[in-house]
Coordinates of C-alpha atoms in Angstrom, one line a residue:
Chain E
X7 CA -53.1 43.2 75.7
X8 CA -56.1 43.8 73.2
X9 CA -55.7 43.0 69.9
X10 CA -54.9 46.6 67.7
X11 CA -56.4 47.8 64.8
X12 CA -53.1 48.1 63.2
X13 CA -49.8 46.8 64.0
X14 CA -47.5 49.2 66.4
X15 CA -45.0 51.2 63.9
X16 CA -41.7 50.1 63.8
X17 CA -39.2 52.3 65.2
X18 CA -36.0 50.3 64.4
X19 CA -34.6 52.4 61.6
X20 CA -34.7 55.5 63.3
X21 CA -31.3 56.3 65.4
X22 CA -32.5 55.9 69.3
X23 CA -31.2 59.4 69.9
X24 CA -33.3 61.3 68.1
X25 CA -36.2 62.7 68.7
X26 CA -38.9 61.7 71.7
X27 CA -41.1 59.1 70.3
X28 CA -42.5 55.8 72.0
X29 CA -43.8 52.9 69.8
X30 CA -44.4 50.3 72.8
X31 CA -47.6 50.6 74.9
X32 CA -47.2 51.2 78.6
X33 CA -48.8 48.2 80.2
X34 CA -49.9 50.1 83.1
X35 CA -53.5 50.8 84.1
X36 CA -54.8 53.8 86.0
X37 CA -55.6 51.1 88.5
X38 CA -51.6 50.4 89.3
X39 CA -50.9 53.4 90.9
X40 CA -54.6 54.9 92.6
X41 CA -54.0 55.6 96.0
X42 CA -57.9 56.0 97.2
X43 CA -60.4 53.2 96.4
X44 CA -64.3 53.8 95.5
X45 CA -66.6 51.7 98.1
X46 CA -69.9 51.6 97.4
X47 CA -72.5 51.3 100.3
X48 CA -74.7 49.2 98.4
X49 CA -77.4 49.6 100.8
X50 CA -77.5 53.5 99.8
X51 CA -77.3 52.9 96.6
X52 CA -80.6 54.1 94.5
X53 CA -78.8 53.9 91.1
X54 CA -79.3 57.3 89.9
X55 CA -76.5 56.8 87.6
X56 CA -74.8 60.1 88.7
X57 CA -71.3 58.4 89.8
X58 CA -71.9 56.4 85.9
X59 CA -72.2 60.2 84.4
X60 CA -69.5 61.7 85.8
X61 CA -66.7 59.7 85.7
X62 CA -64.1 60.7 83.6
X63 CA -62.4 57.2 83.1
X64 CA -65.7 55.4 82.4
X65 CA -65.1 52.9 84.6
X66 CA -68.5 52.4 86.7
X67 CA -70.3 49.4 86.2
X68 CA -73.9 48.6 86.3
X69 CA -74.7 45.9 88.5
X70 CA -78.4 44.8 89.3
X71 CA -78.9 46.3 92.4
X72 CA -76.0 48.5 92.4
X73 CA -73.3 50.8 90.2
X74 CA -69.7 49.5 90.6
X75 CA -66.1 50.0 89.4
X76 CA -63.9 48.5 87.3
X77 CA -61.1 49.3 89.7
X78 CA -58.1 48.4 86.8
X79 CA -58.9 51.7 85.1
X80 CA -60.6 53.4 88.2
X81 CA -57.5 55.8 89.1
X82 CA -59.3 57.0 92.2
X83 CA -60.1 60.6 91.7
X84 CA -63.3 60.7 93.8
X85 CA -65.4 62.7 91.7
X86 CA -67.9 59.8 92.3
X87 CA -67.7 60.3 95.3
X88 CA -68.0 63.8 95.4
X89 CA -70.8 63.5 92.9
X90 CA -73.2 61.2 94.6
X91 CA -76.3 62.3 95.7
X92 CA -76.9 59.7 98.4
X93 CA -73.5 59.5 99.9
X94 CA -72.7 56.1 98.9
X95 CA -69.4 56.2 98.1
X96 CA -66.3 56.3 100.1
X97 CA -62.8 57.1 98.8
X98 CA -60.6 54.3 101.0
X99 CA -56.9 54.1 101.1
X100 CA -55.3 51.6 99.5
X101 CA -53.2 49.5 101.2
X102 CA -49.4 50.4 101.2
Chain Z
X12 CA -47.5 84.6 32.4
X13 CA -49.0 84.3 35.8
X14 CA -47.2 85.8 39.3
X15 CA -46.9 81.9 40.3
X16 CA -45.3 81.1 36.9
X17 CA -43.3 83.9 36.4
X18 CA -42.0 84.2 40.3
X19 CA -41.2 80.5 39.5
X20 CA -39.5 80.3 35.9
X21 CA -37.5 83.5 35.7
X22 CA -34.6 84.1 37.3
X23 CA -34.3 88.1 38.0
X24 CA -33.5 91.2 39.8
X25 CA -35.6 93.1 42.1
X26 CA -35.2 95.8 44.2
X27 CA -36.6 95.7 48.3
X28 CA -35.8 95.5 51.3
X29 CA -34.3 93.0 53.7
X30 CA -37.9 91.6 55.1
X31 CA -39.2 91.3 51.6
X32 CA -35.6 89.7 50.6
X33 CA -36.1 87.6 53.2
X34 CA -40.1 86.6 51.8
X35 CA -38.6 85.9 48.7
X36 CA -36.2 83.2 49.9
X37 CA -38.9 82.0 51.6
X38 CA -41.5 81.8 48.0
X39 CA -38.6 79.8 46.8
X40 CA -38.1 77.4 49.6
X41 CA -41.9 76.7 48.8
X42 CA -42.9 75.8 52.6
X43 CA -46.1 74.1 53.1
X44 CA -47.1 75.9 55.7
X45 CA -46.3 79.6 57.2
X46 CA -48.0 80.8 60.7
X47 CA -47.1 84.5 61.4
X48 CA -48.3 87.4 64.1
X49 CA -46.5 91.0 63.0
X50 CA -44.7 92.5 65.2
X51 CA -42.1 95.1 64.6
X52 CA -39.4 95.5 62.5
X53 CA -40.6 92.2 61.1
X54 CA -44.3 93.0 60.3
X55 CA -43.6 94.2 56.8
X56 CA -41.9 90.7 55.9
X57 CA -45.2 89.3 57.0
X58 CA -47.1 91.3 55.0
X59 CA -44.9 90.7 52.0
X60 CA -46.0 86.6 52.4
X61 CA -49.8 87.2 53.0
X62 CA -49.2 89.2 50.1
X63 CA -47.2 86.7 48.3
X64 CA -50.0 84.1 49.2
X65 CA -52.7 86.5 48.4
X66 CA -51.4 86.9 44.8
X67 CA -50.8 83.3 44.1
X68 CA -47.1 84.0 44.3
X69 CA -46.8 81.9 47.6
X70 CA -48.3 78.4 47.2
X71 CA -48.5 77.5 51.3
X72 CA -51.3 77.7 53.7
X73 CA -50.8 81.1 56.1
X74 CA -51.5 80.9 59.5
X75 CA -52.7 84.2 61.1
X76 CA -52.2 83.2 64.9
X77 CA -53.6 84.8 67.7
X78 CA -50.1 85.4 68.7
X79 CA -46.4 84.1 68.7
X80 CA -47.5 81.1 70.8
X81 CA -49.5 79.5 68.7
X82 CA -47.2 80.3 65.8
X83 CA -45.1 78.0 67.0
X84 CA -47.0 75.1 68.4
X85 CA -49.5 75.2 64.9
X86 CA -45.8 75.1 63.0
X87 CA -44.8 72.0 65.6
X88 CA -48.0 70.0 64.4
X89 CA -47.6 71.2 60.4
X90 CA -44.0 69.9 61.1
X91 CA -44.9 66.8 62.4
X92 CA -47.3 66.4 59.7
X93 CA -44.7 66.2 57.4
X94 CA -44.8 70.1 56.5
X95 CA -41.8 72.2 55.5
X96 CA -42.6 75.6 57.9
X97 CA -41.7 78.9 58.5
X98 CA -42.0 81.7 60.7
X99 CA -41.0 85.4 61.6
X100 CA -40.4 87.1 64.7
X101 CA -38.6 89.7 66.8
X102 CA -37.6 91.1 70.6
X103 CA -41.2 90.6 72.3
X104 CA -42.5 88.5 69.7
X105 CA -39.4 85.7 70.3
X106 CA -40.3 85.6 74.1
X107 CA -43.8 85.3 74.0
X108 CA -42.8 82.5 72.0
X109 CA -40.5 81.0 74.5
X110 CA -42.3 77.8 75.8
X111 CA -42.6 76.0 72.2
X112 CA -39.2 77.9 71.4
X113 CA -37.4 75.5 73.5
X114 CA -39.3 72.4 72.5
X115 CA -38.6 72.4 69.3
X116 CA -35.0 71.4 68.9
X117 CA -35.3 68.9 71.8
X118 CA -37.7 67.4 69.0
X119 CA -35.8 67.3 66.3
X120 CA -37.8 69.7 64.2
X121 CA -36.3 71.3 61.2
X122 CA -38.1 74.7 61.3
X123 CA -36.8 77.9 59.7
X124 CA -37.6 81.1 61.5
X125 CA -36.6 84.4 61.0
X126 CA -35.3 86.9 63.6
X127 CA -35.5 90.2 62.9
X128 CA -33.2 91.3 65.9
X129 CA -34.7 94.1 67.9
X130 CA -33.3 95.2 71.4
X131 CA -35.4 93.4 74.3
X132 CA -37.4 95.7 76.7
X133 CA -37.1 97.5 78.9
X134 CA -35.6 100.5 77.6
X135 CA -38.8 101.0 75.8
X136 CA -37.2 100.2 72.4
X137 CA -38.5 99.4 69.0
X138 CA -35.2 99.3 67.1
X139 CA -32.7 97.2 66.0
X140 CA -29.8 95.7 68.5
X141 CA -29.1 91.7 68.7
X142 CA -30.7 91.2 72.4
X143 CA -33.4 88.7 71.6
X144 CA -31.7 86.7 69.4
X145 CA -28.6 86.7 71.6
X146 CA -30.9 86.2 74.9
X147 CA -31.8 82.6 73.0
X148 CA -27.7 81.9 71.8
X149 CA -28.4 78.8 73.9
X150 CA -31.8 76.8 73.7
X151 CA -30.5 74.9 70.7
X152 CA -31.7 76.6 67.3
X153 CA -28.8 76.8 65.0
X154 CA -28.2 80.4 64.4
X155 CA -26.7 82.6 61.6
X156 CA -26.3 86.4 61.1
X157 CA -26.7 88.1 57.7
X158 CA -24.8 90.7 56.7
X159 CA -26.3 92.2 53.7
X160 CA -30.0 91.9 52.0
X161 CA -29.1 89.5 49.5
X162 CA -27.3 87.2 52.3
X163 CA -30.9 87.0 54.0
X164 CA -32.5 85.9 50.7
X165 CA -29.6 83.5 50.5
X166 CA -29.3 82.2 53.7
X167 CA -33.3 81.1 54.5
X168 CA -32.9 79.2 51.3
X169 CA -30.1 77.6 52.6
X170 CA -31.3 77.2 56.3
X171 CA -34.0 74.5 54.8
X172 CA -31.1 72.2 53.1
X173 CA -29.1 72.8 56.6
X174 CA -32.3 71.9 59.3
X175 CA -33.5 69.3 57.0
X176 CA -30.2 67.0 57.1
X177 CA -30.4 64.4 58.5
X178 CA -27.6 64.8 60.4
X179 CA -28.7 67.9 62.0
X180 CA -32.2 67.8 62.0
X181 CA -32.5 71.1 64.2
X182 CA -34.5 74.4 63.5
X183 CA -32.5 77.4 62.3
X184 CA -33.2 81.0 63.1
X185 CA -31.5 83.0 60.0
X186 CA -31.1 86.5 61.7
X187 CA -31.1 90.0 60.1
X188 CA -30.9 93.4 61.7
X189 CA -33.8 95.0 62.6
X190 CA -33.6 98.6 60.6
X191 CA -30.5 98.5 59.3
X192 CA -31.2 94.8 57.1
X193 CA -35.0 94.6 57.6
X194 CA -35.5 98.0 55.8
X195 CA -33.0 98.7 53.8
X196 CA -33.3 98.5 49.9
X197 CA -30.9 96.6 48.0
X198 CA -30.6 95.4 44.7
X199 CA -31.3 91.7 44.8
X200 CA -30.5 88.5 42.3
X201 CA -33.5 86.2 42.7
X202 CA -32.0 82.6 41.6
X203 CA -34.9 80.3 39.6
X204 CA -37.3 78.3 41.0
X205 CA -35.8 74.7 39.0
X206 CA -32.5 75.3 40.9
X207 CA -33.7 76.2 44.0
X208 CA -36.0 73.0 44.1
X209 CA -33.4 70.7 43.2
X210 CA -31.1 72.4 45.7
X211 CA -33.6 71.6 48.7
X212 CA -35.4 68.7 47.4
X213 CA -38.8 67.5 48.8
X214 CA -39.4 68.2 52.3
X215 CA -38.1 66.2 54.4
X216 CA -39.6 66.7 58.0
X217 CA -40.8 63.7 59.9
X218 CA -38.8 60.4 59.3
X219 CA -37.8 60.4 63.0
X220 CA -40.8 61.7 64.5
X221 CA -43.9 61.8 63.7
X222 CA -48.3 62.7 63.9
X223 CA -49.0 59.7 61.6
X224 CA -52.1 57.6 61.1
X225 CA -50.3 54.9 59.2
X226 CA -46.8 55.4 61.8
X227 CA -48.6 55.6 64.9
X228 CA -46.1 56.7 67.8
X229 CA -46.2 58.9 71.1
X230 CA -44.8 62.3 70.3
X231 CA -42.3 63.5 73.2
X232 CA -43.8 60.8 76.0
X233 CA -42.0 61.6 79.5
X234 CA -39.0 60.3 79.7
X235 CA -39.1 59.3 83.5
X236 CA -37.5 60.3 86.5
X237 CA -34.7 59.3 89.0
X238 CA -34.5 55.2 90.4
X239 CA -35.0 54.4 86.5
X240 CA -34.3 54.4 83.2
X241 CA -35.3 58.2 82.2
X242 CA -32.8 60.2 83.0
X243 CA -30.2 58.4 81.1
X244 CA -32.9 58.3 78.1
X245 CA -33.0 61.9 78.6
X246 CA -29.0 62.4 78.6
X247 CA -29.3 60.3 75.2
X248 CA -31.4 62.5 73.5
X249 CA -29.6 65.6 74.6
X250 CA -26.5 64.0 73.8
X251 CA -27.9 63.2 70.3
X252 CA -28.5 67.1 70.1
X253 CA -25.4 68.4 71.1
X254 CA -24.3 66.2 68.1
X255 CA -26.3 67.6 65.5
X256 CA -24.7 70.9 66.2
X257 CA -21.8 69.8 66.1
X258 CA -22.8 68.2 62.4
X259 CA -24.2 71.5 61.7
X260 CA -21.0 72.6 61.0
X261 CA -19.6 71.1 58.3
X262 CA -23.1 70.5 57.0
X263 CA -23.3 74.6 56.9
X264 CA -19.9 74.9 55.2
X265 CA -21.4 72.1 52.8
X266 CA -24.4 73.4 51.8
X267 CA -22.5 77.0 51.5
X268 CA -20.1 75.9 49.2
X269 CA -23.1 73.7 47.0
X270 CA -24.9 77.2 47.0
X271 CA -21.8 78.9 45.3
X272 CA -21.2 76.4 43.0
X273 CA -24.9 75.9 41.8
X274 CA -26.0 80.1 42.3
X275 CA -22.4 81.7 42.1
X276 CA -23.0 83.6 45.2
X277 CA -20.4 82.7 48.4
X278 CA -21.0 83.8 51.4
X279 CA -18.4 83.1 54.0
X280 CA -20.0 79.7 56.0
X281 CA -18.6 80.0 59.5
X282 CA -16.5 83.4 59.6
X283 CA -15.6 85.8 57.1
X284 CA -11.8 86.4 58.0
X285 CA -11.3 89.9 55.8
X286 CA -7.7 91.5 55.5
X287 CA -6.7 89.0 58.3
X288 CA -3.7 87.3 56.1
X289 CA -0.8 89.5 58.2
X290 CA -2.5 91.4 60.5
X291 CA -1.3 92.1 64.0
X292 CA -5.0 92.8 65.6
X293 CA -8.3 92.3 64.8
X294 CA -12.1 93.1 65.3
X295 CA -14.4 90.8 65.4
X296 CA -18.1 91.5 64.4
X297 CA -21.7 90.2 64.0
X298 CA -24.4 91.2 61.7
X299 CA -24.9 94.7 59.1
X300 CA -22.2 96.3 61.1
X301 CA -20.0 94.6 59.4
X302 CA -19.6 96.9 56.3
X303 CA -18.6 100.1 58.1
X304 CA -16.1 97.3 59.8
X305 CA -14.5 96.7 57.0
X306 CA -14.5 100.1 55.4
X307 CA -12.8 101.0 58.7
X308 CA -10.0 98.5 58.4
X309 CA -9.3 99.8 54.7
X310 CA -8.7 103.3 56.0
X311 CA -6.4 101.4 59.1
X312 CA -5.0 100.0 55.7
X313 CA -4.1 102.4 53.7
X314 CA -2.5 104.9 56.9
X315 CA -0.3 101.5 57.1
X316 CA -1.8 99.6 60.1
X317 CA -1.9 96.0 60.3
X318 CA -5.7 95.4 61.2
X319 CA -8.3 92.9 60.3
X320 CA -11.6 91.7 60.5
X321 CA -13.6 88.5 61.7
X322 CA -17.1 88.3 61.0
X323 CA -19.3 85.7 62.7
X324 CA -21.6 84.4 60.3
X325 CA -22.4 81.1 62.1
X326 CA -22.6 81.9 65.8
X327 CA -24.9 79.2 67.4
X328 CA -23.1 76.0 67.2
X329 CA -20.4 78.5 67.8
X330 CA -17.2 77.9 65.4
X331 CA -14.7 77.2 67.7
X332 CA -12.1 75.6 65.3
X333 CA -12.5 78.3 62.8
X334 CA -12.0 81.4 65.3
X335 CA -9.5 80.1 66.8
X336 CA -7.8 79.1 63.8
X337 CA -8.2 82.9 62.6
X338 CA -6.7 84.5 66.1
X339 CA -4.1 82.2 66.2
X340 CA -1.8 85.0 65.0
X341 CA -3.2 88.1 66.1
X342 CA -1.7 90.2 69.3
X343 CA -4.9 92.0 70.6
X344 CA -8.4 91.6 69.4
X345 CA -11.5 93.7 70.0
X346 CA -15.1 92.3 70.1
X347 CA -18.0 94.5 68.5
X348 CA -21.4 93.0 70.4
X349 CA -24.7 94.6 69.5
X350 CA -26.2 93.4 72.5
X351 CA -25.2 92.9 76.3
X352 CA -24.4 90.3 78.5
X353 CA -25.7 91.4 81.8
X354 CA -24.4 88.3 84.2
X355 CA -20.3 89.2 82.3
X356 CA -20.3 93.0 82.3
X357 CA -19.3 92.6 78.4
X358 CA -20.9 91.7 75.2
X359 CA -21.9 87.9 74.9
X360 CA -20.1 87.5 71.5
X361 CA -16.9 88.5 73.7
X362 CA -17.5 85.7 75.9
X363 CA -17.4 82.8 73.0
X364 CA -14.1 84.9 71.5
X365 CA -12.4 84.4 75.3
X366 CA -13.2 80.8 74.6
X367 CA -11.7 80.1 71.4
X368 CA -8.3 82.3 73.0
X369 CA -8.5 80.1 75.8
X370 CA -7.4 77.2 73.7
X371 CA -4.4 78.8 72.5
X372 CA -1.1 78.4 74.4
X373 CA -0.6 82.3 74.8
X374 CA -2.2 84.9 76.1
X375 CA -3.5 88.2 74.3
X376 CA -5.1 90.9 75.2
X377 CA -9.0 91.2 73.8
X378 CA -11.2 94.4 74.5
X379 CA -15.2 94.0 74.7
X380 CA -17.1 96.7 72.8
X381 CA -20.8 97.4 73.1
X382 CA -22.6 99.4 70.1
X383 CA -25.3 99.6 67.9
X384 CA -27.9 99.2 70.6
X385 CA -31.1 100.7 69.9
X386 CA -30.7 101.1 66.3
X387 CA -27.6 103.3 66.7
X388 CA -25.9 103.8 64.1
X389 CA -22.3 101.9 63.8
X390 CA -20.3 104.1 61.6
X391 CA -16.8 104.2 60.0
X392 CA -16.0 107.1 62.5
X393 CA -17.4 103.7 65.2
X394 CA -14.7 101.8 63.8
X395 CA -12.5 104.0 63.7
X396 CA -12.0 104.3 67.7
X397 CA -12.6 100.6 68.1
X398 CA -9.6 99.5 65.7
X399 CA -7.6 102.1 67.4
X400 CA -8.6 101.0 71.0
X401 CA -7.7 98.1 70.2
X402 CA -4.5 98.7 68.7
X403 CA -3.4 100.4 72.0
X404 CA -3.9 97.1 74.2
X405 CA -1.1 95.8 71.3
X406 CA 1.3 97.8 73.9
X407 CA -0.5 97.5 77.2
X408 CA -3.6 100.3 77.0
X409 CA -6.1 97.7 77.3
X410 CA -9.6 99.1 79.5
X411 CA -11.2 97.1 82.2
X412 CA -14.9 97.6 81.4
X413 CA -16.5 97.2 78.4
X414 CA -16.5 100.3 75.9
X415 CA -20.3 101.7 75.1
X416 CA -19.7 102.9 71.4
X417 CA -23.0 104.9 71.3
X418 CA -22.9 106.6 74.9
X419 CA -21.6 110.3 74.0
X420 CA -23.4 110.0 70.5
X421 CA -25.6 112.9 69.9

């Protein structure tokens, strides 16, 4: 966990019955439940920076012949895919 | 003297309607914020608070939404925020404003919103009858019904105290009769400002839940699904609200009786029971029809009938104890609904009343009257034929169907 700018409030004195409210993180990571996988053909790859742009998680790397993907916050959408101009990406399934 | 002062210092009488009655409870309640979008019969009690605010009278930020959607979900953050809110609405207004309507008791928000009750459409209808508020009796807003114009002033101030405790912590609608309430003029007792602060205290909005910088917390996160823990966090929290209605009960007699002592003004909590002491049947009634009601039962009086009246003040949580206390020696009783139940054939107020008689031991007959829709007028003649309708199921007369007050009216 990263450390936080504050400390998490402290829900204790509040009956748990009230209202709605969460004061815990969720561990989980768009990466724990993406059911396609960005591949990147890094042969294809001209680094145009498109896939970079329009990711909506902000998860594409730059690498120094390629872009990549952090694939712990990458929760597979495919825009990337969709979005590439040289066809270098492919949404795979990941693995049951 | 300024407005502000003077509305603030001085104790007095004024003259107005129920919407502007209704305005000035809500000056003295001194909300933070107020978001509003007229539509009628409540637009004039919107006016009278941009007016309010326009004069200095009314010390809250007003909210002209772009409609009763946002009304809401703009008072959801102000309440969140910490903000003491209010709103207004009626019939088309109320279900435009369904979606943050039902949110906001399942967060625990302690909102006060006027309904100025208007028949729903269609019939094309722009007049008073209790369809929208009853059409809501069960999303989980406390509800209460005004009889008179100084009962609305009255009751919004009290509604604060009652959704701000913090064993209740749900929003109230406080609901007046469109026509009949909303524009009719009254004499009026304003209490002073002092009091009236030190009656509801500081606003007290978002312990429990909140949009904090220095708390931070997820507001309303999902709760989860089936194979885990969310749906028995879910049942929690519903549980939790079913018991702050239930704690809205006495809380409401409370802060009723508090009101009389500190203002001198009672106003029956639950149910009024009038002329019920040895009566052999009764009427039971909702809202401004109440007076003709009761005018009607003096004239049963005086020719030397036994009747009485229950009026429903409290009707959302429904006081079960209390009406069933009150028919507990009664032989026939006849419900007075200004608004239909289409799924029971019969007015929804009669359904709750065939509750509370079905936790007696006996058996007695009760009739279902329907009047007052569409701003008809409920008169003493009205009463008349209900009282004595309902005397005749006292020896086995007792009609199937409901009884349309209004139908042959001309």
């Amino acid at each position: 966990m990263k450390l936080q700018a504050r400390p998490f409030f402290d829900a204790a004195g509040i009956p748990n019955d009230l209202a709605p409210i969460a004061v815990e993180p969720s561990p989980m990571l768009p990466g724990d439940w993406r059911s396609l996988r960005p591949v990147v053909d890094r042969g294809k790859c001209v680094k145009c920076a498109v896939c970079w742009l329009y990711c909506p998680v902000q998860c594409v790397i730059e690498k120094a012949r390629w872009f990549d993907f952090d694939l712990a916050t990458c929760k597979g959408c495919g825009i990337c895919a969709a979005e590439c101009p040289q066809r270098a990406i492919a949404m795979v399934e990941e693995a049951a | 003297m300024s407005a502000l002062a003077e509305a603030r210092q001085v104790p007095r009488t004024v003259v107005c309607d129920g919407n502007e009655a209704a305005a000035w409870g809500v000056v003295l309640a001194r909300p933070d914020m107020v978001a509003v979008y007229p539509i009628t019969p409540q637009t004039s009690l919107v006016e009278a608070l941009s007016q309010f605010a326009a004069d200095g009278v009314l010390d809250a930020e007003v909210v002209e939404a772009e409609g009763e959607h946002s009304v809401l979900s703009v008072l959801q953050g102000a309440c969140l925020a910490g903000a003491r809110t209010y709103t207004a609405t009626s019939g088309p207004g109320l279900a435009f404003m369904f979606e943050p309507y039902v949110r906001t008791p399942g967060l625990r928000l302690p909102m006060v919103m006027s309904i100025v009750t208007r028949d729903t459409l269609s019939p094309q209808c722009v007049w008073g009858g209790h369809q929208d508020a009853m059409s809501v009796r069960d999303v989980g807003w406390i509800q209460l019904y005004c009889e008179s114009v100084q009962e609305i002033l009255d009751t919004v101030i009290m509604a604060f105290r009652i959704a701000e405790h913090r064993e209740v912590l749900l929003p109230v609608n406080v609901c007046h009769d469109g026509n009949y309430l909303s524009f009719g003029v009254c004499r009026v007792d304003l209490p002073a400002q002092a009091p009236v602060d030190e009656f509801l205290g500081k606003p007290d909005t978002n312990w429990h839940i909140a949009l904090d910088p220095d708390r931070p917390m997820g507001v309303d996160p999902l709760t989860g699904g089936a194979g885990g823990p969310g749906p028995a966090l879910f049942a929690r929290y519903r549980k939790g609200q079913c018991r702050g209605m239930q704690n809205a009960l006495r809380v409401i007699c409370e802060t009723h009786q508090e009101f009389g002592q500190r203002f001198g003004r009672r106003h029956a909590p639950l149910i009024e029971e009038y002329r019920m002491e040895d009566a052999d049947y009764a009427i039971v009634t909702i809202g401004s029809m109440t007076g003709a009601a009761k005018d009607a039962v003096d004239e049963a009086r005086a020719h030397g009938e036994r009747a009485g009246l229950i009026k429903v003040k409290t009707y959302r949580p429904f006081p079960l104890q209390a009406m069933t206390q009150a028919l507990a020696h009664v032989d026939a009783v006849g419900v007075v609904d200004r608004s239909v139940s289409f799924g029971w054939n019969s007015g929804p107020l009669y359904q709750d009343v065939l509750c509370a008689l079905g936790t007696l031991a006996r058996r007695i007959p009760a009739l279902s009257f329907i009047g007052g829709l569409a701003g008809a007028d409920m008169t003493t003649q009205h009463f008349a034929r209900v009282l004595e309708t309902t005397r005749q199921a006292l020896v086995g007369a007792q009609p199937l169907a409901p009884v349309w007050m209004n139908e042959t009216d001309r």
